[in-house]
Amino acid sequence: MKQMREMFIYTSPLWLLLIATICAMPPPPPLQCSQIGCIFYSSYGAWGDRKDCHVPNVTYPATQEEVRQAVAYANRNKLKLRVVSKFSHSIPKLACPTSVSDDAFLISSAKYDSGIHVDTENLAVTADAGVGLRELIDKVEEAGLSLVAAPYWEGVSVGGLISTGAHGSSWWGKEGAVHDHLIALTLVVPAPASEGYAKIITLQAKDPLFNAAKLSLGLLGVISKVTLSVERGFKRSVTYNFTSDEEFEEELMEHARKYEFGDITWYPSKHKAVYRYDDRVPINVSGNGVYDFIGFQSTSILISKSIRAAEKTMESTRNVKGKCIVAATSVGSKQLVANGLKNGLIFTGYPVVGPQAKIQTSGSCLYSPTFDVTATCPWDPRIDGLFFYETTAIFPAPKFADFIRDVRKLRDQNPDNFCGVDIYNGFLIRFIKASGAYLGQSEDSVVVDFNYYRASEASTPRLNQDLWEEVEQMAFFKHGAKPHWAKNRNVAFLGVQRKYPRFSKFVAAKKQLDPENMFSSEWTDEIVFGKEAAKGEDQGCALEGLCICSQDRHCSPEKGYFCQQGLVYKEARVCRYSQSTDFEF
Ligand SMILES: Cc1cc2nc3c(=O)[nH]c(=O)nc-3n(C[C@H](O)[C@H](O)[C@H](O)COP(=O)(O)OP(=O)(O)OC[C@H]3O[C@@H](n4cnc5c(N)ncnc54)[C@H](O)[C@@H]3O)c2cc1C
Ligand SMILES: *[C@@H]1O[C@H](CO)[C@@H](O)[C@H](O)[C@H]1NC(C)=O
Ligand SMILES: *[C@@H]1O[C@H](CO)[C@@H](O)[C@H](O)[C@H]1NC(C)=O
Ligand SMILES: *[C@@H]1O[C@H](CO)[C@@H](O)[C@H](O)[C@H]1NC(C)=O
């Protein structure tokens, strides 16, 4: 009966109308402005610290000269300045200029997005920083060329993806991270009054500042243009092998060497590993397949909401078995539809062969047709859909297998406790080649991503959160992984400077280009430079990954979560549920 009533509510025209008026179905713009300024969100509708970002003034330059004027304006008026793209898809609060004063200014690159110049002769493409990855790739492919590296998610700007070290998966050539395909980079940086308060500089490989600027989190200046190298157009041939997870960590390096674009997904609760066999093939091989990753497809609002509602119920009733059923269904359906690979309209069999542009990166939910008011990206903040954390740890390759062996020990104690990550995408394991960028990977690396439930209220502890915390601490503190700059909870960034052997070179470049620290904020100071956050209320701070617990009050003793040591990594301090409180009843 209740279900019927809910069905009725969901399908009633009134409800649809309501949704239609609050959302044009593509993702919401990150900036919401009124007379008194703007509030600014990440694409998930929340920052790591959950606090809003207020900015008194935003500008939308459309040309490089307008970017220069904006930087000059901020410099002349001594304002803190940060940049954000039209997507705002980074998770840490790096793009927020400051919360404590009105002396802040934000540049949005949303309207600086038209210039794309493909240089077929020199195999290069130059784009304005606000250009979206999809437009860039399509223009390159129209000219018969291919961009080799890109993140799997296409909802990013060229400036944003370079700035955060976005990557796909490859150890071949110079592949892996996009910034290693940079030929040149144009920055707008502050200048003395005599030079008009701001100037435009172009850096190339031979320039000593190039390795600092390649991946610079918007800390050196505003990127206005990037030039990337491209190759003759090619296709890819992809097969997934859903198989046992036995000893996959021993085969992983071999897999990376054998397949140019290989990756592996591990579903620990299901004892499954999924090998992606993925190589380039000549452009004349037949096949017009696409990879429309299932997690990035437009999803019915009804489905997203009910998944979230079910997840919430399982959380509050501590229903691990329920999560395992969902995980089994989810992994099973991914196998059936090959994760979203399509030979044509649908998946009909392996291998799927398609053009590089259609295989490397996807995000069809970004273009949810506006007439279809019933579907969005599943995490759309307007619909009370999925809400999750995303941990991304980058390991020096030789250390990665030890990490997996540790996670395995934890898994073997009770595999069902890992169903919570398998509902999402398990552990996605990818490869990044060594880079010259000071804030990039100085050696060939292995990256793991995993997502897990995030509660709607910060004070609500989560089922098995002790495990995700232990895995997080194992990765970052036991095995020396580095956090992806655009993902993760704040704890992952503790001591990050010490993990980058060339960090001081980056700092020197910043002193040179941004001597007044115009492009720094409380968050860049905290996340990138390791300055201790202003100590506010630290009650429950470990729940949201704002601290590592050392006392029970950092967890949630009133809800039965106490600060305890790790099960496998004894040095870990995690918030664990303990039934002892139940005895009081
Ligand atoms: C669903 C999803 C999937 C993802 N998949 C991947 C993946 O497969 N691989 C991967 O590596 N990452 C992935 N990411 C992370 C993604 O690559 C980053 O979030 C990306 O950098 C965001 O780009 P953006 O244009 O939205 O940048 P923003 O979030 O707008 O900005 C990111 C940072 O760059 C700075 N910045 C932006 N533009 C400029 C500019 N013009 N000049 C100077 N600084 C600038 C900002 O100040 C900020 O510090 C994913 C993210 C999501 C949400
Ligand atoms: C916002 O910035 C512009 C410069 O881009 C400036 O002309 C304008 O006065 C500023 N507005 C406020 C309210 O500070
Ligand atoms: C799948 O992977 C397993 C483990 O590496 C291997 O033994 C098996 O032959 C593979 N199957 C296919 C079809 O490639
Ligand atoms: C593709 O083109 C190459 C020459 O460029 C040729 O040798 C090859 O036979 C062609 N293959 C197919 C499948 O047409």
XYZ file of C-alpha atoms and ligand atoms in Angstrom:
680
model
C 0.000 0.000 0.000
C 2.722 2.405 1.009
C 4.600 1.426 -2.124
C 1.550 2.137 -4.246
C 1.222 5.509 -2.657
C 4.883 6.260 -3.302
C 4.534 5.137 -6.886
C 1.618 7.460 -7.257
C 3.507 10.371 -5.811
C 6.493 9.720 -8.047
C 4.482 9.441 -11.215
C 1.951 12.150 -10.551
C 2.155 14.991 -13.067
C 2.387 17.527 -10.274
C 5.589 15.986 -9.055
C 7.038 15.960 -12.543
C 6.137 19.589 -12.960
C 7.818 20.435 -9.712
C 10.999 18.710 -10.760
C 10.801 20.260 -14.213
C 10.728 23.720 -12.755
C 13.595 23.204 -10.349
C 15.852 21.444 -12.796
C 16.840 21.706 -16.331
C 18.116 18.178 -16.295
C 21.778 18.676 -17.083
C 23.794 19.217 -13.866
C 23.138 22.478 -12.029
C 25.624 25.317 -12.489
C 27.999 25.437 -9.511
C 27.478 29.141 -8.854
C 24.245 30.526 -7.518
C 24.290 34.273 -7.340
C 22.111 36.977 -5.880
C 22.522 40.670 -5.109
C 24.760 39.957 -2.141
C 27.138 37.604 -3.895
C 27.331 33.980 -4.843
C 27.266 30.632 -3.131
C 29.377 28.126 -4.812
C 29.168 24.338 -4.716
C 30.953 21.315 -6.053
C 29.029 19.187 -8.510
C 28.035 16.923 -5.615
C 26.385 19.860 -3.892
C 28.775 19.729 -0.930
C 32.413 20.284 -0.178
C 34.566 17.988 1.905
C 33.982 20.157 4.960
C 30.291 20.608 4.087
C 30.558 24.342 4.596
C 29.351 26.556 1.788
C 31.701 28.748 -0.137
C 30.526 32.359 -0.360
C 32.127 34.664 -2.856
C 31.247 38.326 -3.007
C 32.045 38.750 -6.691
C 32.467 36.530 -9.736
C 33.580 37.354 -13.229
C 33.104 35.413 -16.466
C 35.859 36.454 -18.875
C 35.396 35.349 -22.473
C 38.835 36.214 -23.842
C 42.421 36.016 -22.668
C 42.525 39.810 -22.389
C 39.480 39.715 -20.105
C 41.219 37.092 -17.978
C 44.199 39.438 -17.746
C 41.947 42.313 -16.696
C 40.333 40.173 -14.014
C 43.705 39.164 -12.553
C 44.833 42.801 -12.685
C 41.646 43.911 -10.910
C 42.185 41.369 -8.125
C 45.841 42.267 -7.788
C 45.218 46.023 -7.730
C 42.534 45.588 -5.062
C 44.501 42.978 -3.084
C 41.798 40.338 -3.414
C 42.213 36.594 -2.991
C 41.590 35.011 -6.375
C 40.684 31.470 -7.436
C 39.340 29.954 -10.646
C 36.539 27.491 -11.192
C 35.276 25.788 -14.331
C 31.673 25.501 -15.454
C 31.731 21.953 -14.015
C 33.321 22.347 -10.572
C 33.868 18.627 -10.407
C 36.710 18.608 -7.896
C 35.856 17.364 -4.437
C 38.262 19.234 -2.119
C 37.396 22.886 -1.611
C 40.371 24.119 -3.605
C 38.509 26.518 -5.865
C 37.031 28.557 -3.004
C 38.961 31.839 -2.574
C 38.218 32.470 1.123
C 35.367 32.349 3.554
C 36.571 34.851 6.090
C 36.584 38.129 4.227
C 35.028 40.113 1.474
C 38.393 40.549 -0.163
C 37.867 37.693 -2.544
C 37.210 37.300 -6.213
C 36.385 34.298 -8.351
C 36.982 33.773 -12.048
C 34.689 31.306 -13.745
C 36.063 29.840 -16.954
C 32.521 28.915 -18.048
C 32.396 31.476 -20.847
C 35.999 31.164 -21.892
C 35.262 28.028 -23.798
C 35.170 28.605 -27.515
C 38.729 28.527 -28.832
C 39.974 25.172 -30.100
C 42.686 25.138 -32.721
C 43.839 21.843 -34.166
C 47.291 21.905 -35.773
C 47.246 18.782 -37.915
C 50.759 19.257 -39.223
C 52.383 19.474 -35.800
C 50.002 17.041 -34.125
C 48.871 19.522 -31.513
C 45.704 21.127 -30.250
C 45.430 24.453 -28.431
C 42.338 25.234 -26.403
C 40.984 27.926 -24.111
C 41.031 26.786 -20.492
C 37.252 26.691 -20.127
C 36.721 24.304 -23.050
C 35.083 21.047 -22.005
C 36.961 17.795 -22.532
C 34.238 16.403 -24.811
C 34.320 19.377 -27.212
C 38.096 19.176 -27.315
C 38.139 15.470 -28.078
C 35.466 15.725 -30.741
C 37.297 18.553 -32.535
C 40.537 16.583 -32.461
C 38.839 13.490 -33.813
C 37.097 15.463 -36.592
C 40.580 16.323 -37.818
C 41.495 12.640 -37.956
C 43.578 12.758 -34.777
C 43.244 11.386 -31.250
C 43.986 12.701 -27.784
C 45.641 9.730 -26.122
C 45.120 10.396 -22.395
C 42.006 11.622 -20.633
C 40.136 10.914 -17.411
C 37.277 8.418 -17.724
C 34.800 11.180 -16.892
C 34.325 13.822 -19.579
C 32.604 16.465 -17.425
C 35.757 18.494 -16.865
C 37.373 21.571 -18.362
C 40.771 21.569 -19.997
C 42.105 23.997 -17.351
C 40.637 22.027 -14.460
C 41.842 18.637 -15.581
C 45.402 19.836 -16.189
C 45.414 21.617 -12.840
C 44.502 18.548 -10.798
C 46.571 15.892 -12.564
C 43.597 14.084 -14.086
C 44.512 10.747 -15.621
C 43.236 7.724 -17.465
C 45.165 4.467 -17.356
C 48.390 3.703 -19.178
C 52.047 3.008 -18.567
C 52.901 3.188 -22.229
C 54.714 6.069 -23.918
C 54.102 9.281 -22.021
C 50.569 8.259 -21.258
C 48.491 8.103 -18.142
C 48.114 11.670 -16.943
C 46.938 14.354 -19.348
C 49.421 16.988 -18.194
C 52.254 14.885 -19.560
C 50.915 15.539 -23.041
C 51.322 19.283 -22.628
C 53.425 21.084 -25.190
C 52.751 24.585 -23.914
C 50.734 26.372 -21.309
C 49.704 30.019 -21.092
C 49.215 31.528 -17.662
C 47.961 34.878 -16.484
C 49.950 35.884 -13.417
C 50.118 38.962 -11.191
C 52.579 41.688 -12.181
C 53.785 44.979 -10.683
C 51.773 48.164 -11.274
C 54.335 49.226 -13.854
C 53.357 46.204 -15.956
C 49.619 46.743 -15.549
C 49.101 44.455 -12.511
C 48.869 41.255 -14.580
C 50.729 39.649 -17.447
C 50.457 36.729 -19.812
C 53.277 34.194 -19.939
C 53.629 31.145 -22.140
C 55.677 28.225 -20.868
C 57.117 25.379 -22.894
C 59.005 22.213 -22.074
C 62.387 23.937 -22.043
C 61.209 26.515 -19.514
C 62.319 25.916 -15.911
C 58.817 26.770 -14.637
C 57.099 24.242 -16.891
C 57.212 21.294 -14.487
C 55.773 23.465 -11.740
C 52.984 24.868 -13.895
C 51.875 21.624 -15.557
C 49.967 20.523 -12.472
C 49.498 23.524 -10.238
C 45.989 23.471 -8.712
C 45.463 27.077 -9.749
C 48.170 28.129 -7.272
C 50.480 29.855 -9.729
C 48.019 31.839 -11.796
C 45.099 31.431 -14.138
C 45.649 29.018 -16.986
C 44.305 30.650 -20.111
C 45.409 28.286 -22.876
C 46.822 24.804 -23.128
C 48.507 23.073 -26.033
C 48.411 19.294 -25.967
C 50.078 16.808 -28.251
C 47.817 14.462 -30.181
C 48.426 11.452 -32.375
C 47.105 10.109 -35.666
C 43.569 8.900 -35.120
C 43.162 5.365 -33.823
C 40.582 2.969 -32.519
C 40.515 0.739 -29.458
C 39.507 -2.843 -28.949
C 38.183 -3.618 -25.479
C 37.264 -6.824 -23.673
C 36.361 -7.262 -20.013
C 37.220 -10.510 -18.289
C 35.170 -11.007 -15.119
C 37.205 -13.592 -13.265
C 38.458 -14.727 -9.869
C 40.439 -12.274 -7.737
C 42.977 -14.919 -6.820
C 46.452 -13.368 -6.853
C 45.439 -10.571 -9.200
C 47.903 -8.309 -7.392
C 50.705 -10.513 -8.697
C 49.543 -10.114 -12.299
C 48.781 -6.454 -12.199
C 52.098 -5.021 -13.410
C 52.243 -7.559 -16.203
C 48.722 -6.540 -17.209
C 49.755 -2.875 -17.381
C 52.734 -3.705 -19.558
C 50.759 -5.925 -21.879
C 47.731 -3.714 -22.602
C 48.174 -0.061 -23.486
C 44.968 1.048 -21.743
C 44.443 -1.817 -19.321
C 42.871 -1.468 -15.908
C 41.491 -3.821 -13.251
C 38.412 -3.580 -11.084
C 38.369 -5.541 -7.856
C 35.131 -6.451 -6.124
C 36.449 -7.722 -2.771
C 33.164 -8.984 -1.349
C 32.518 -10.973 -4.517
C 36.082 -12.327 -4.801
C 36.055 -10.999 -8.347
C 38.600 -9.175 -10.446
C 37.694 -7.688 -13.805
C 40.536 -7.298 -16.246
C 40.156 -4.705 -18.948
C 42.060 -5.874 -22.031
C 42.290 -2.709 -24.032
C 44.620 -1.958 -26.922
C 44.769 0.425 -29.817
C 43.920 -0.870 -33.278
C 44.287 0.877 -36.654
C 41.598 3.316 -37.662
C 40.482 1.142 -40.585
C 39.499 -1.811 -38.392
C 35.733 -1.954 -38.517
C 33.742 -1.045 -35.438
C 31.962 2.019 -34.196
C 31.543 1.021 -30.584
C 31.303 3.345 -27.610
C 32.025 3.134 -23.933
C 29.093 4.760 -22.183
C 30.099 3.870 -18.631
C 27.040 2.703 -16.773
C 27.799 4.797 -13.689
C 27.869 7.993 -15.772
C 24.643 7.320 -17.681
C 21.533 9.323 -17.183
C 19.552 7.544 -14.524
C 15.873 7.805 -13.750
C 15.387 10.107 -10.791
C 13.028 7.536 -9.378
C 15.737 4.878 -9.465
C 18.439 7.124 -8.010
C 16.135 8.156 -5.193
C 15.049 4.641 -4.393
C 18.621 3.336 -4.409
C 19.506 6.091 -1.971
C 16.453 5.402 0.163
C 17.237 1.678 0.245
C 20.838 2.389 1.129
C 19.761 4.690 3.939
C 17.446 2.036 5.332
C 20.149 -0.623 5.192
C 22.489 1.777 6.950
C 20.089 2.542 9.760
C 19.123 -1.098 10.258
C 22.768 -2.251 9.953
C 21.735 -4.575 7.175
C 25.020 -5.864 5.755
C 23.344 -8.782 3.991
C 21.021 -6.368 2.232
C 24.010 -4.468 0.913
C 25.474 -7.734 -0.337
C 22.333 -8.483 -2.323
C 22.501 -5.049 -3.928
C 26.213 -5.523 -4.615
C 25.581 -8.893 -6.274
C 22.872 -7.404 -8.489
C 25.011 -4.447 -9.348
C 28.114 -6.469 -10.275
C 25.925 -8.958 -12.148
C 24.273 -6.273 -14.239
C 27.601 -4.617 -14.991
C 28.826 -7.939 -16.321
C 25.697 -8.329 -18.472
C 26.075 -4.922 -20.100
C 29.892 -4.942 -20.141
C 29.983 -1.868 -17.849
C 28.348 0.192 -20.589
C 30.420 -0.832 -23.616
C 28.237 -0.879 -26.723
C 29.052 -2.351 -30.119
C 26.322 -0.217 -31.621
C 23.140 0.697 -29.831
C 23.665 -2.089 -27.321
C 26.318 -4.532 -26.184
C 26.327 -7.626 -28.368
C 29.701 -9.175 -27.591
C 33.447 -8.754 -27.115
C 35.640 -7.239 -28.287
C 34.066 -3.831 -28.646
C 35.957 -1.796 -31.232
C 35.436 1.937 -31.462
C 37.164 5.259 -32.041
C 39.404 6.533 -29.246
C 37.089 9.514 -28.690
C 34.189 7.202 -27.913
C 36.076 4.714 -25.758
C 38.379 6.715 -23.503
C 35.932 8.958 -21.712
C 32.211 9.242 -21.118
C 29.510 11.061 -19.198
C 26.240 10.836 -21.074
C 24.296 12.014 -18.007
C 25.775 15.470 -18.587
C 23.563 15.839 -21.603
C 20.354 14.514 -20.167
C 17.849 15.903 -22.645
C 15.975 18.820 -21.140
C 12.652 17.347 -22.276
C 13.359 14.243 -20.233
C 12.733 15.643 -16.810
C 12.904 12.252 -15.169
C 16.601 11.437 -15.475
C 19.879 12.986 -14.308
C 23.371 12.069 -13.187
C 22.685 9.711 -10.275
C 24.460 12.034 -7.800
C 22.570 15.170 -8.868
C 22.341 17.187 -5.634
C 18.814 18.371 -6.451
C 17.209 14.945 -6.262
C 18.389 13.342 -3.029
C 20.106 10.664 -5.076
C 23.506 9.069 -4.519
C 25.882 10.741 -2.086
C 29.247 9.145 -1.541
C 32.888 9.603 -0.728
C 35.564 9.026 -3.265
C 38.987 7.935 -2.055
C 41.746 7.911 -4.644
C 45.207 6.789 -3.585
C 48.234 6.801 -5.865
C 51.014 4.299 -5.026
C 54.561 3.890 -6.249
C 54.058 0.728 -8.311
C 56.224 -1.642 -6.220
C 54.262 -0.863 -3.038
C 50.832 -1.534 -4.423
C 50.687 -5.314 -4.070
C 51.456 -5.035 -0.325
C 48.519 -2.707 0.058
C 46.201 -5.135 -1.709
C 47.477 -7.999 0.463
C 46.579 -5.956 3.552
C 43.100 -5.158 2.246
C 42.682 -8.841 1.444
C 43.444 -9.741 5.087
C 40.797 -7.295 6.189
C 38.361 -8.645 3.602
C 38.994 -12.244 4.640
C 37.920 -11.493 8.208
C 34.423 -10.852 6.871
C 33.935 -10.435 3.116
C 30.365 -9.199 3.528
C 31.615 -6.046 5.180
C 33.021 -5.028 1.795
C 29.676 -5.164 0.007
C 29.327 -1.423 0.633
C 32.108 -0.583 -1.866
C 30.997 -3.197 -4.354
C 27.618 -1.459 -4.620
C 29.574 1.387 -6.172
C 32.498 0.445 -8.374
C 34.603 -1.791 -6.161
C 38.278 -0.851 -6.300
C 39.123 0.610 -9.704
C 42.850 0.137 -10.327
C 44.619 2.192 -12.978
C 48.142 3.037 -14.101
C 49.930 6.380 -14.345
C 53.335 6.791 -15.948
C 56.089 8.727 -14.177
C 55.929 12.464 -14.755
C 58.244 15.448 -14.585
C 55.525 17.561 -12.951
C 56.588 18.559 -9.431
C 53.120 17.767 -8.056
C 52.750 14.744 -10.328
C 53.998 11.184 -9.880
C 57.771 10.952 -9.918
C 57.651 7.194 -10.597
C 55.399 4.766 -12.452
C 52.352 4.486 -10.239
C 49.218 2.506 -9.558
C 46.037 4.344 -8.621
C 43.084 2.942 -6.777
C 39.666 4.594 -6.540
C 36.838 3.472 -4.334
C 33.517 5.038 -3.471
C 31.362 4.467 -0.439
C 28.217 5.734 1.175
C 28.238 9.212 2.676
C 25.509 10.062 5.152
C 23.222 12.992 4.460
C 23.954 14.467 7.887
C 27.572 14.893 8.872
C 26.901 13.540 12.355
C 25.575 10.179 11.175
C 28.134 7.355 11.380
C 28.145 4.828 8.561
C 27.920 1.077 8.424
C 31.448 -0.431 8.314
C 33.012 2.983 8.292
C 35.828 1.593 10.423
C 36.879 -0.500 7.435
C 36.924 2.360 4.936
C 38.892 4.392 7.465
C 41.345 1.567 7.962
C 41.814 1.109 4.224
C 42.214 4.873 3.828
C 44.868 5.022 6.569
C 46.624 1.897 5.236
C 46.884 3.512 1.835
C 48.018 6.971 2.859
C 50.003 6.300 6.026
C 51.232 2.710 5.941
C 51.948 2.288 2.243
C 52.814 5.887 1.422
C 50.152 6.560 -1.205
C 49.516 10.107 -2.386
C 46.015 11.496 -2.646
C 44.570 12.476 -6.031
C 44.373 16.268 -5.807
C 40.788 16.458 -7.017
C 39.285 13.760 -4.794
C 39.487 12.410 -1.244
C 38.562 13.470 2.256
C 40.786 15.953 4.053
C 42.651 13.316 6.141
C 44.181 11.907 2.988
C 46.181 15.116 2.583
C 47.934 14.962 5.971
C 51.663 15.302 5.381
C 51.233 15.300 1.610
C 54.151 17.692 1.046
C 56.629 15.139 2.387
C 55.511 12.650 -0.238
C 56.599 14.869 -3.103
C 60.397 14.928 -3.412
C 60.205 18.082 -5.546
C 57.650 19.910 -3.432
C 60.144 22.651 -2.528
C 60.687 23.333 -6.227
C 56.971 23.898 -6.586
C 57.018 26.281 -3.627
C 59.903 28.196 -5.206
C 57.948 28.555 -8.455
C 54.954 29.838 -6.526
C 57.113 32.457 -4.782
C 58.309 33.584 -8.164
C 54.955 33.800 -9.953
C 52.597 34.639 -7.090
C 54.763 36.401 -4.495
C 51.788 37.892 -2.608
C 49.998 34.519 -2.380
C 47.018 35.948 -4.181
C 46.056 32.462 -5.405
C 46.193 30.829 -1.944
C 43.264 30.261 0.365
C 42.635 28.615 3.745
C 41.917 25.400 1.873
C 44.925 25.382 -0.381
C 47.025 26.157 2.712
C 45.479 23.252 4.558
C 45.223 20.671 1.790
C 48.323 21.408 -0.258
C 50.683 23.049 2.214
C 49.719 21.117 5.341
C 48.860 24.109 7.494
C 46.801 22.941 10.411
C 43.141 23.789 9.991
C 41.650 26.317 12.384
C 40.575 24.180 15.297
C 36.842 24.471 15.468
C 34.418 22.044 17.018
C 36.158 18.698 16.624
C 33.262 16.626 17.880
C 32.658 13.863 15.331
C 35.452 15.126 13.059
C 36.555 11.605 12.107
C 33.129 10.743 10.727
C 33.654 13.122 7.842
C 37.335 12.473 7.399
C 38.299 15.847 8.825
C 40.578 14.198 11.390
C 41.888 10.811 12.485
C 40.233 9.994 15.767
C 42.273 9.896 18.937
C 39.342 10.155 21.336
C 35.844 8.759 21.318
C 34.273 12.156 20.891
C 35.909 12.376 17.443
C 33.559 9.530 16.523
C 30.038 9.256 17.834
C 29.920 7.602 21.270
C 26.234 8.462 21.632
C 25.520 6.371 18.540
C 27.832 3.555 19.626
C 30.910 4.494 17.555
C 34.171 4.602 19.494
C 37.739 5.348 18.505
C 39.583 2.013 18.214
C 42.627 0.512 16.558
C 42.626 -1.067 13.110
C 42.009 -4.785 12.706
C 44.936 -5.442 10.358
C 46.834 -2.159 10.463
C 47.062 -1.751 14.212
C 48.346 1.818 14.007
C 45.118 2.917 12.342
C 42.590 4.746 14.517
C 39.060 4.302 13.334
C 35.490 4.833 14.475
C 34.032 1.410 15.167
C 30.545 0.435 16.187
C 30.454 -1.418 19.439
C 27.392 -3.169 20.665
C 28.344 -2.672 24.293
C 25.995 0.297 24.452
C 23.118 -2.019 23.616
C 23.536 -3.735 26.969
C 22.119 -0.729 28.695
C 18.680 -1.504 27.329
C 32.165 11.522 -11.774
C 33.617 11.901 -11.748
C 34.550 11.059 -12.341
C 35.904 11.385 -12.348
N 36.796 10.562 -12.968
C 38.113 10.886 -12.982
C 39.090 10.069 -13.634
O 38.758 9.067 -14.258
N 40.398 10.417 -13.548
C 40.786 11.554 -12.892
O 41.968 11.833 -12.838
N 39.896 12.353 -12.306
C 38.578 12.049 -12.336
N 37.688 12.876 -11.716
C 38.192 14.102 -11.085
C 38.259 15.191 -12.129
O 39.254 14.915 -13.069
C 38.599 16.485 -11.479
O 37.571 16.727 -10.600
C 38.759 17.594 -12.506
O 39.984 18.189 -12.317
C 37.734 18.624 -12.374
O 37.823 19.500 -13.490
P 36.956 20.790 -13.473
O 37.100 21.393 -14.804
O 35.595 20.497 -12.972
O 37.801 21.649 -12.424
P 37.338 22.497 -11.155
O 36.743 21.583 -10.150
O 36.559 23.658 -11.599
O 38.761 23.001 -10.674
C 39.739 22.113 -10.221
C 40.953 22.866 -9.708
O 41.625 23.458 -10.787
C 41.657 24.866 -10.655
N 41.380 25.424 -11.972
C 40.318 25.200 -12.780
N 40.439 25.889 -13.925
C 41.598 26.577 -13.849
C 42.266 27.489 -14.696
N 41.780 27.833 -15.880
N 43.435 28.015 -14.282
C 43.948 27.695 -13.079
N 43.355 26.842 -12.231
C 42.192 26.288 -12.606
C 40.612 25.203 -9.634
O 40.932 26.376 -8.925
C 40.635 23.989 -8.739
O 41.670 24.093 -7.808
C 36.324 12.574 -11.727
C 35.401 13.429 -11.114
C 34.056 13.107 -11.136
C 33.071 14.054 -10.512
C 33.068 42.818 -9.361
O 34.190 42.798 -10.197
C 34.178 43.706 -11.271
C 35.442 43.477 -12.071
O 35.357 42.282 -12.790
C 34.089 45.144 -10.769
O 34.018 46.033 -11.835
C 32.862 45.269 -9.877
O 32.819 46.544 -9.305
C 32.911 44.212 -8.761
N 31.672 44.260 -7.988
C 31.661 44.277 -6.668
C 30.325 44.272 -6.016
O 32.693 44.279 -6.011
C 40.488 -14.288 -17.651
O 41.485 -14.091 -16.696
C 41.976 -15.278 -16.099
C 42.951 -14.855 -15.016
O 43.960 -14.036 -15.522
C 42.607 -16.163 -17.153
O 43.046 -17.365 -16.549
C 41.576 -16.443 -18.233
O 42.190 -17.164 -19.271
C 41.036 -15.145 -18.782
N 39.974 -15.410 -19.742
C 39.943 -14.862 -20.941
C 38.745 -15.183 -21.778
O 40.811 -14.127 -21.347
C 44.219 -1.009 -43.047
O 45.128 -0.215 -43.775
C 46.420 -0.795 -43.957
C 47.283 0.176 -44.720
O 47.191 1.456 -44.213
C 46.290 -2.109 -44.717
O 47.570 -2.709 -44.801
C 45.345 -3.017 -43.993
O 45.116 -4.189 -44.742
C 44.004 -2.330 -43.754
N 43.192 -3.186 -42.921
C 41.882 -3.325 -43.096
C 41.171 -4.207 -42.102
O 41.284 -2.763 -43.994
